[in-house]
């Protein structure tokens, strides 16, 4: 490997810290809905700025150092599973189709170690999230082992898990901290036939805080969700209680109840996330899973094959997905009606113009596709300059 890139100077780091503090202070003075809109717009602008010719090209034949550089510049979140089992079946999850309650398969430790070693080799400092369609805490000893290995091999990464909280206790939180975890994302699910309301979401949030002995630091409420942030010793805890009737997505076309609307905009996931199933399969995004029959042909790599590198997969077959999802316009299966992280309607015009200009500047104008216009009035709005 070549020399490691220089870290940002102290002055650069200080400027970023001051900028972050100013932004956070400003946001505390704004209504929750306004803050969410500002953050969403900021994320989409950042994504447009991040686009380079390299991330849109197939770099299969490029030198390894080029592939590593592209991966490090683009990927912000690596999603993995440490095993297959989930103890629940939820109507908004494909586990209602592919029941995993009896699937005890462990993710190959050698495969995970190789992923961690490669991430450590590029000083990866983004998130590693144990999530997907399993419940990480359904096999706690193996989770603790794998987290400890990730912490040792990727010391700068932010280690996270996503849990349904069924197995979560103060003792488990303590062990997660010892294992090197940073963040616990906690999903609060209602009982069967219970209707969501903000009052119900508040009750679930308060109940969780009592169970864990954790203090709620802040809450953000929207018409479809309650997000709460807690502090527990050295861990950041974040819970969400969604109205899944409004919030759910079709999970790569597998859940028909969420297929009412067509996708509006591009998708950032094949750019920003790298997703590994429990069997070592790499898929383009979190909505796709290799164990669903309709998704098996969508697998872009298999890390259980000796010699397969995360960098080769990301800069090779995944590049076709990025080219297909960088623009607007109608999407093919499995993305046709996926609304996961879709572009809000009010941002379609400004982001499409910004994207068109940026792709032209980097010599990739052929990848731009304009928004689909559904009415003459909408056309007037979207094409106004």
mmCIF file of N, CA and C in Angstrom, residues 46-60 62 66-76 267-274 310-327 355 358-359 362-364 366-367:
data_model
loop_
_atom_site.group_PDB
_atom_site.id
_atom_site.type_symbol
_atom_site.label_atom_id
_atom_site.label_comp_id
_atom_site.label_asym_id
_atom_site.label_seq_id
_atom_site.Cartn_x
_atom_site.Cartn_y
_atom_site.Cartn_z
ATOM 1 N N UNK A 46 -24.821 17.697 -0.292
ATOM 2 C CA UNK A 46 -23.521 17.074 -0.040
ATOM 3 C C UNK A 46 -23.299 15.901 -0.994
ATOM 4 N N UNK A 47 -24.353 15.102 -1.209
ATOM 5 C CA UNK A 47 -24.238 13.959 -2.111
ATOM 6 C C UNK A 47 -23.916 14.416 -3.531
ATOM 7 N N UNK A 48 -24.595 15.445 -4.015
ATOM 8 C CA UNK A 48 -24.319 15.941 -5.368
ATOM 9 C C UNK A 48 -22.858 16.373 -5.473
ATOM 10 N N UNK A 49 -22.366 17.105 -4.489
ATOM 11 C CA UNK A 49 -20.968 17.570 -4.505
ATOM 12 C C UNK A 49 -19.987 16.400 -4.501
ATOM 13 N N UNK A 50 -20.384 15.278 -3.890
ATOM 14 C CA UNK A 50 -19.458 14.150 -3.745
ATOM 15 C C UNK A 50 -19.263 13.367 -5.034
ATOM 16 N N UNK A 51 -20.137 13.547 -6.007
ATOM 17 C CA UNK A 51 -20.085 12.737 -7.222
ATOM 18 C C UNK A 51 -18.837 13.048 -8.042
ATOM 19 N N UNK A 52 -18.156 11.988 -8.442
ATOM 20 C CA UNK A 52 -16.970 12.106 -9.280
ATOM 21 C C UNK A 52 -17.095 11.128 -10.450
ATOM 22 N N UNK A 53 -16.326 11.323 -11.510
ATOM 23 C CA UNK A 53 -16.350 10.344 -12.603
ATOM 24 C C UNK A 53 -16.013 8.939 -12.121
ATOM 25 N N UNK A 54 -15.089 8.831 -11.168
ATOM 26 C CA UNK A 54 -14.634 7.517 -10.719
ATOM 27 C C UNK A 54 -15.745 6.703 -10.072
ATOM 28 N N UNK A 55 -16.623 7.362 -9.305
ATOM 29 C CA UNK A 55 -17.666 6.611 -8.605
ATOM 30 C C UNK A 55 -18.767 6.146 -9.559
ATOM 31 N N UNK A 56 -18.795 6.709 -10.778
ATOM 32 C CA UNK A 56 -19.794 6.318 -11.769
ATOM 33 C C UNK A 56 -19.233 5.372 -12.831
ATOM 34 N N UNK A 57 -17.947 5.140 -12.800
ATOM 35 C CA UNK A 57 -17.319 4.283 -13.799
ATOM 36 C C UNK A 57 -17.059 2.882 -13.240
ATOM 37 N N UNK A 58 -16.987 1.896 -14.111
ATOM 38 C CA UNK A 58 -16.597 0.546 -13.725
ATOM 39 C C UNK A 58 -15.069 0.513 -13.655
ATOM 40 N N UNK A 59 -14.555 0.332 -12.428
ATOM 41 C CA UNK A 59 -13.110 0.375 -12.212
ATOM 42 C C UNK A 59 -12.521 -1.014 -12.011
ATOM 43 N N UNK A 60 -13.174 -2.014 -12.558
ATOM 44 C CA UNK A 60 -12.729 -3.399 -12.371
ATOM 45 C C UNK A 60 -11.257 -3.570 -12.716
ATOM 46 N N UNK A 62 -8.944 -1.234 -12.690
ATOM 47 C CA UNK A 62 -8.097 -0.193 -12.093
ATOM 48 C C UNK A 62 -7.199 -0.771 -11.003
ATOM 49 N N UNK A 66 -6.546 2.705 -6.358
ATOM 50 C CA UNK A 66 -7.625 3.555 -6.878
ATOM 51 C C UNK A 66 -8.963 3.103 -6.303
ATOM 52 N N UNK A 67 -9.187 1.812 -6.266
ATOM 53 C CA UNK A 67 -10.435 1.277 -5.732
ATOM 54 C C UNK A 67 -10.586 1.628 -4.250
ATOM 55 N N UNK A 68 -9.509 1.493 -3.504
ATOM 56 C CA UNK A 68 -9.571 1.825 -2.074
ATOM 57 C C UNK A 68 -9.880 3.301 -1.869
ATOM 58 N N UNK A 69 -9.277 4.147 -2.704
ATOM 59 C CA UNK A 69 -9.486 5.586 -2.568
ATOM 60 C C UNK A 69 -10.939 5.966 -2.852
ATOM 61 N N UNK A 70 -11.527 5.362 -3.879
ATOM 62 C CA UNK A 70 -12.923 5.660 -4.220
ATOM 63 C C UNK A 70 -13.856 5.190 -3.106
ATOM 64 N N UNK A 71 -13.634 3.988 -2.598
ATOM 65 C CA UNK A 71 -14.466 3.461 -1.511
ATOM 66 C C UNK A 71 -14.406 4.385 -0.302
ATOM 67 N N UNK A 72 -13.201 4.769 0.097
ATOM 68 C CA UNK A 72 -13.043 5.605 1.286
ATOM 69 C C UNK A 72 -13.704 6.958 1.117
ATOM 70 N N UNK A 73 -13.641 7.517 -0.078
ATOM 71 C CA UNK A 73 -14.219 8.846 -0.313
ATOM 72 C C UNK A 73 -15.736 8.818 -0.297
ATOM 73 N N UNK A 74 -16.344 7.691 -0.657
ATOM 74 C CA UNK A 74 -17.791 7.666 -0.865
ATOM 75 C C UNK A 74 -18.580 6.977 0.246
ATOM 76 N N UNK A 75 -18.086 5.870 0.757
ATOM 77 C CA UNK A 75 -18.895 5.035 1.653
ATOM 78 C C UNK A 75 -18.895 5.611 3.070
ATOM 79 N N UNK A 76 -20.090 5.820 3.576
ATOM 80 C CA UNK A 76 -20.259 6.377 4.915
ATOM 81 C C UNK A 76 -20.830 5.364 5.906
ATOM 82 N N UNK A 267 -31.176 7.680 -5.906
ATOM 83 C CA UNK A 267 -30.984 6.958 -4.654
ATOM 84 C C UNK A 267 -29.523 7.073 -4.242
ATOM 85 N N UNK A 268 -29.284 7.479 -3.014
ATOM 86 C CA UNK A 268 -27.914 7.653 -2.525
ATOM 87 C C UNK A 268 -27.311 6.359 -1.992
ATOM 88 N N UNK A 269 -28.128 5.353 -1.717
ATOM 89 C CA UNK A 269 -27.629 4.168 -1.029
ATOM 90 C C UNK A 269 -26.505 3.436 -1.768
ATOM 91 N N UNK A 270 -26.599 3.175 -3.078
ATOM 92 C CA UNK A 270 -25.490 2.459 -3.730
ATOM 93 C C UNK A 270 -24.183 3.256 -3.743
ATOM 94 N N UNK A 271 -24.266 4.533 -3.418
ATOM 95 C CA UNK A 271 -23.083 5.382 -3.319
ATOM 96 C C UNK A 271 -22.519 5.370 -1.901
ATOM 97 N N UNK A 272 -23.397 5.498 -0.910
ATOM 98 C CA UNK A 272 -22.973 5.784 0.458
ATOM 99 C C UNK A 272 -22.944 4.577 1.384
ATOM 100 N N UNK A 273 -23.603 3.476 1.011
ATOM 101 C CA UNK A 273 -23.649 2.308 1.882
ATOM 102 C C UNK A 273 -23.062 1.091 1.188
ATOM 103 N N UNK A 274 -22.539 0.194 2.002
ATOM 104 C CA UNK A 274 -22.033 -1.089 1.513
ATOM 105 C C UNK A 274 -22.675 -2.154 2.386
ATOM 106 N N UNK A 310 -13.960 -6.146 -0.765
ATOM 107 C CA UNK A 310 -15.056 -5.174 -0.728
ATOM 108 C C UNK A 310 -14.804 -4.045 -1.724
ATOM 109 N N UNK A 311 -13.547 -3.722 -1.950
ATOM 110 C CA UNK A 311 -13.220 -2.640 -2.873
ATOM 111 C C UNK A 311 -13.485 -3.048 -4.319
ATOM 112 N N UNK A 312 -13.205 -4.310 -4.651
ATOM 113 C CA UNK A 312 -13.492 -4.806 -5.992
ATOM 114 C C UNK A 312 -14.995 -4.786 -6.273
ATOM 115 N N UNK A 313 -15.788 -5.221 -5.298
ATOM 116 C CA UNK A 313 -17.238 -5.269 -5.489
ATOM 117 C C UNK A 313 -17.797 -3.860 -5.630
ATOM 118 N N UNK A 314 -17.369 -2.968 -4.756
ATOM 119 C CA UNK A 314 -17.918 -1.607 -4.767
ATOM 120 C C UNK A 314 -17.607 -0.878 -6.068
ATOM 121 N N UNK A 315 -16.392 -0.998 -6.540
ATOM 122 C CA UNK A 315 -15.996 -0.251 -7.740
ATOM 123 C C UNK A 315 -16.259 -1.028 -9.027
ATOM 124 N N UNK A 316 -16.727 -2.270 -8.895
ATOM 125 C CA UNK A 316 -17.027 -3.082 -10.070
ATOM 126 C C UNK A 316 -18.511 -3.129 -10.362
ATOM 127 N N UNK A 317 -19.178 -4.230 -9.987
ATOM 128 C CA UNK A 317 -20.579 -4.427 -10.364
ATOM 129 C C UNK A 317 -21.519 -3.392 -9.741
ATOM 130 N N UNK A 318 -21.171 -2.861 -8.597
ATOM 131 C CA UNK A 318 -22.053 -1.851 -7.986
ATOM 132 C C UNK A 318 -22.077 -0.549 -8.775
ATOM 133 N N UNK A 319 -21.089 -0.317 -9.609
ATOM 134 C CA UNK A 319 -21.051 0.940 -10.370
ATOM 135 C C UNK A 319 -22.240 1.041 -11.319
ATOM 136 N N UNK A 320 -22.704 -0.082 -11.852
ATOM 137 C CA UNK A 320 -23.864 -0.062 -12.750
ATOM 138 C C UNK A 320 -25.111 0.400 -12.008
ATOM 139 N N UNK A 321 -25.241 -0.010 -10.761
ATOM 140 C CA UNK A 321 -26.373 0.460 -9.956
ATOM 141 C C UNK A 321 -26.293 1.958 -9.729
ATOM 142 N N UNK A 322 -25.103 2.463 -9.508
ATOM 143 C CA UNK A 322 -24.966 3.907 -9.268
ATOM 144 C C UNK A 322 -25.320 4.698 -10.508
ATOM 145 N N UNK A 323 -24.892 4.232 -11.663
ATOM 146 C CA UNK A 323 -25.248 4.940 -12.893
ATOM 147 C C UNK A 323 -26.752 4.899 -13.121
ATOM 148 N N UNK A 324 -27.385 3.803 -12.749
ATOM 149 C CA UNK A 324 -28.828 3.682 -12.939
ATOM 150 C C UNK A 324 -29.643 4.487 -11.954
ATOM 151 N N UNK A 325 -29.029 4.867 -10.815
ATOM 152 C CA UNK A 325 -29.781 5.555 -9.761
ATOM 153 C C UNK A 325 -29.318 6.984 -9.527
ATOM 154 N N UNK A 326 -28.437 7.489 -10.382
ATOM 155 C CA UNK A 326 -27.939 8.846 -10.159
ATOM 156 C C UNK A 326 -28.904 9.906 -10.676
ATOM 157 N N UNK A 327 -29.779 9.534 -11.594
ATOM 158 C CA UNK A 327 -30.691 10.510 -12.179
ATOM 159 C C UNK A 327 -32.114 10.356 -11.693
ATOM 160 N N UNK A 355 -27.901 18.899 -9.705
ATOM 161 C CA UNK A 355 -27.332 17.647 -10.197
ATOM 162 C C UNK A 355 -26.984 17.741 -11.673
ATOM 163 N N UNK A 358 -23.819 19.775 -12.018
ATOM 164 C CA UNK A 358 -22.616 19.110 -11.519
ATOM 165 C C UNK A 358 -22.179 17.976 -12.446
ATOM 166 N N UNK A 359 -23.125 17.161 -12.917
ATOM 167 C CA UNK A 359 -22.759 16.072 -13.822
ATOM 168 C C UNK A 359 -22.161 16.612 -15.116
ATOM 169 N N UNK A 362 -18.467 17.531 -14.403
ATOM 170 C CA UNK A 362 -17.509 16.428 -14.231
ATOM 171 C C UNK A 362 -17.462 15.511 -15.464
ATOM 172 N N UNK A 363 -18.115 15.932 -16.538
ATOM 173 C CA UNK A 363 -18.060 15.175 -17.777
ATOM 174 C C UNK A 363 -18.945 13.946 -17.804
ATOM 175 N N UNK A 364 -20.000 13.928 -16.985
ATOM 176 C CA UNK A 364 -20.912 12.789 -16.958
ATOM 177 C C UNK A 364 -22.340 13.232 -17.260
ATOM 178 N N UNK A 366 -24.203 12.558 -19.610
ATOM 179 C CA UNK A 366 -25.051 11.502 -20.155
ATOM 180 C C UNK A 366 -25.786 10.714 -19.070
ATOM 181 N N UNK A 367 -25.331 10.833 -17.813
ATOM 182 C CA UNK A 367 -25.987 10.115 -16.719
ATOM 183 C C UNK A 367 -27.177 10.877 -16.143
#
